[in-house]
Tab-separated table of C-alpha atoms in Angstrom:
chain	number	residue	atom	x	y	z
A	1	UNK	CA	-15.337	6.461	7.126
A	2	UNK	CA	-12.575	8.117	4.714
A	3	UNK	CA	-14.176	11.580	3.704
A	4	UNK	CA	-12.290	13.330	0.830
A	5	UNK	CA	-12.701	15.562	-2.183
A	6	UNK	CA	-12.624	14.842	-5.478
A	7	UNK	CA	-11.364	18.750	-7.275
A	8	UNK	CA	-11.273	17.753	-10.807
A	9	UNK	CA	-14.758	15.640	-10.944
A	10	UNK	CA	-15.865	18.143	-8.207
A	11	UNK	CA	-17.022	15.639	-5.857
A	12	UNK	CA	-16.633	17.085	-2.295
A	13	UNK	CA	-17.116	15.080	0.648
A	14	UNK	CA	-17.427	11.884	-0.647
A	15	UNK	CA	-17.463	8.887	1.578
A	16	UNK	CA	-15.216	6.008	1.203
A	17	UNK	CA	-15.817	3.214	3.788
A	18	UNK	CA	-12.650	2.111	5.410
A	19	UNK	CA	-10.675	-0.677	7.762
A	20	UNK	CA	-9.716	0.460	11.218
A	21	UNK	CA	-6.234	-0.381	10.888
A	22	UNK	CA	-6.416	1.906	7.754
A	23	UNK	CA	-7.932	4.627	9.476
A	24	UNK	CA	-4.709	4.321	12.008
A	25	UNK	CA	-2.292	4.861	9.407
A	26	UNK	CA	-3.500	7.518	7.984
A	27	UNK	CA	-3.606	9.480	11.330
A	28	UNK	CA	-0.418	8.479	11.781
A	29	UNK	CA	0.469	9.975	8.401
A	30	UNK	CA	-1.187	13.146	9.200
A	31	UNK	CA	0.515	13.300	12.765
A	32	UNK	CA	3.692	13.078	10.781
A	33	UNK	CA	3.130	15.650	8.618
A	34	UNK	CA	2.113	17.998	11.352
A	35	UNK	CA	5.383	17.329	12.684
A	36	UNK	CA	7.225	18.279	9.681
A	37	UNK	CA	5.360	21.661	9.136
A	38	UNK	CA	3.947	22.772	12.390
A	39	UNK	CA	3.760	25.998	11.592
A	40	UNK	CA	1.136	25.590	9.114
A	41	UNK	CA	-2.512	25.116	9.925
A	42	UNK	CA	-3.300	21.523	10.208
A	43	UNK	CA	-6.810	22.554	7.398
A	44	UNK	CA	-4.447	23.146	4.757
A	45	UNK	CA	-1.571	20.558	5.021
A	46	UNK	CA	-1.825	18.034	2.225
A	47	UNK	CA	-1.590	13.691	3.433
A	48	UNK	CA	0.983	13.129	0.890
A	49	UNK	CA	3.150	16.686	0.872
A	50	UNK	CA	6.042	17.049	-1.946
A	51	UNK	CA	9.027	16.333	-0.531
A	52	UNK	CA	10.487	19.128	-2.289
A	53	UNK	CA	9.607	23.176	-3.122
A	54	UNK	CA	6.980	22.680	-0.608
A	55	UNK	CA	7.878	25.329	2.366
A	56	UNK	CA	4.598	24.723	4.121
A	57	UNK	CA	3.403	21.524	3.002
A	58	UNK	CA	0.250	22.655	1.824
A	59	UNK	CA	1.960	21.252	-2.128
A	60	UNK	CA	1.131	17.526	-2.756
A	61	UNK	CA	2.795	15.540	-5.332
A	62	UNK	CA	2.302	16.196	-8.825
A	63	UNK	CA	1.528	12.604	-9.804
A	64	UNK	CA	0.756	9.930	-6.891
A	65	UNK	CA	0.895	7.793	-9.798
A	66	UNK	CA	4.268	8.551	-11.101
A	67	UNK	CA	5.106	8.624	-7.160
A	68	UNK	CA	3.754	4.894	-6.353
A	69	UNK	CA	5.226	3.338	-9.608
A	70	UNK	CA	8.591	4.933	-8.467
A	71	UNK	CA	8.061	3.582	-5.045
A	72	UNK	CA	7.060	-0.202	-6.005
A	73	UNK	CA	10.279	0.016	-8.729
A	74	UNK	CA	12.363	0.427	-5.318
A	75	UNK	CA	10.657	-3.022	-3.897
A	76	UNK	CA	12.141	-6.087	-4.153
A	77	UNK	CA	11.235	-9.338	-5.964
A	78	UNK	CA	9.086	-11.157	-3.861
A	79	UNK	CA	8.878	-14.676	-4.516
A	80	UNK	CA	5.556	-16.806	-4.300
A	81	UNK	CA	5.204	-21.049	-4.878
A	82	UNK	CA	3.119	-22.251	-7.084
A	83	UNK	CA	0.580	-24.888	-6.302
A	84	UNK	CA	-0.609	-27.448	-9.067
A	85	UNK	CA	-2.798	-30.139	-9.124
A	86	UNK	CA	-2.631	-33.223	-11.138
A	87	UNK	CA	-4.617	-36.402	-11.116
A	88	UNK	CA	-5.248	-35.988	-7.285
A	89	UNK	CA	-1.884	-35.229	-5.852
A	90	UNK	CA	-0.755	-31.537	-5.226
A	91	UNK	CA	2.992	-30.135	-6.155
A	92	UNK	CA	4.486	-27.044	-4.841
A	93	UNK	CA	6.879	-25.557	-7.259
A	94	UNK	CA	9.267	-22.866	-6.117
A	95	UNK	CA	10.152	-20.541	-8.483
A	96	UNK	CA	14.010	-21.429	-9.992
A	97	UNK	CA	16.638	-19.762	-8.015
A	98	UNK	CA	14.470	-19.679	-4.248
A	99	UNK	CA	16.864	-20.825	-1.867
A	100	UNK	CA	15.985	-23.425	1.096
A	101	UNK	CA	12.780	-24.726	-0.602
A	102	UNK	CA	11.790	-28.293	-2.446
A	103	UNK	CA	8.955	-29.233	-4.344
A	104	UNK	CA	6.442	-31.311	-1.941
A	105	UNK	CA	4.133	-33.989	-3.855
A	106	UNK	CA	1.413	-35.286	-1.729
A	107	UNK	CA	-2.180	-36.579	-1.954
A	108	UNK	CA	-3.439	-34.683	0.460
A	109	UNK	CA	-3.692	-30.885	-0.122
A	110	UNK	CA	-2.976	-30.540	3.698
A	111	UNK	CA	0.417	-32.200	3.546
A	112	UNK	CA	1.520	-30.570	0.520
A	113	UNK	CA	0.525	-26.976	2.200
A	114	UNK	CA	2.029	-27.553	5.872
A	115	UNK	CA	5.320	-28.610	4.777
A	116	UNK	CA	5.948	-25.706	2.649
């Protein structure tokens, strides 16, 4: 269970179900961040601290959204077939310019998905 604040709808301690393997990261997050500023009280360091002007990380960003879009901008294209189905046989389509791949026709969906 994620418990956080919500400031600027004043929510405080609100409870946000979460995955294990979510609940990992983010202690690993925090562990970092205690690393980079252990000299400041662990109560007032922030999970996201600005990278910059931000002495004792207690700062966060100014936008997480302006951070994440600038983040996923970095990313690169990720590529994804597309499967289609027409009069009972299946087609994987690559996108144009995927290396190493072929369209697969089959009439069973099985085939067309294991040979990918």
């Amino acid at each position: 269970m994620l418990i956080h604040d919500n400031h600027k709808a004043y929510r405080l301690g609100r409870r946000l179900p979460i995955r294990g393997e979510t609940a990992d990261e983010i202690r690993r997050q925090q562990q970092r961040v205690r690393d980079r500023f252990p000299a400041a009280p662990p109560n007032r360091l922030k999970l996201l601290p600005r990278p910059r002007t931000n002495p004792e990380g207690t700062k966060t960003f100014k936008s997480i959204a302006a951070a994440h879009r600038d983040g996923v901008a970095l990313l690169p294209d990720l590529v994804f077939p597309l499967v289609t189905t027409e009069s009972g046989t299946q087609a994987i389509h690559h996108p144009a310019g995927a290396r190493g791949h072929r369209s697969v026709q089959s009439s069973s969906p099985r085939a067309a998905t294991t040979r990918r």
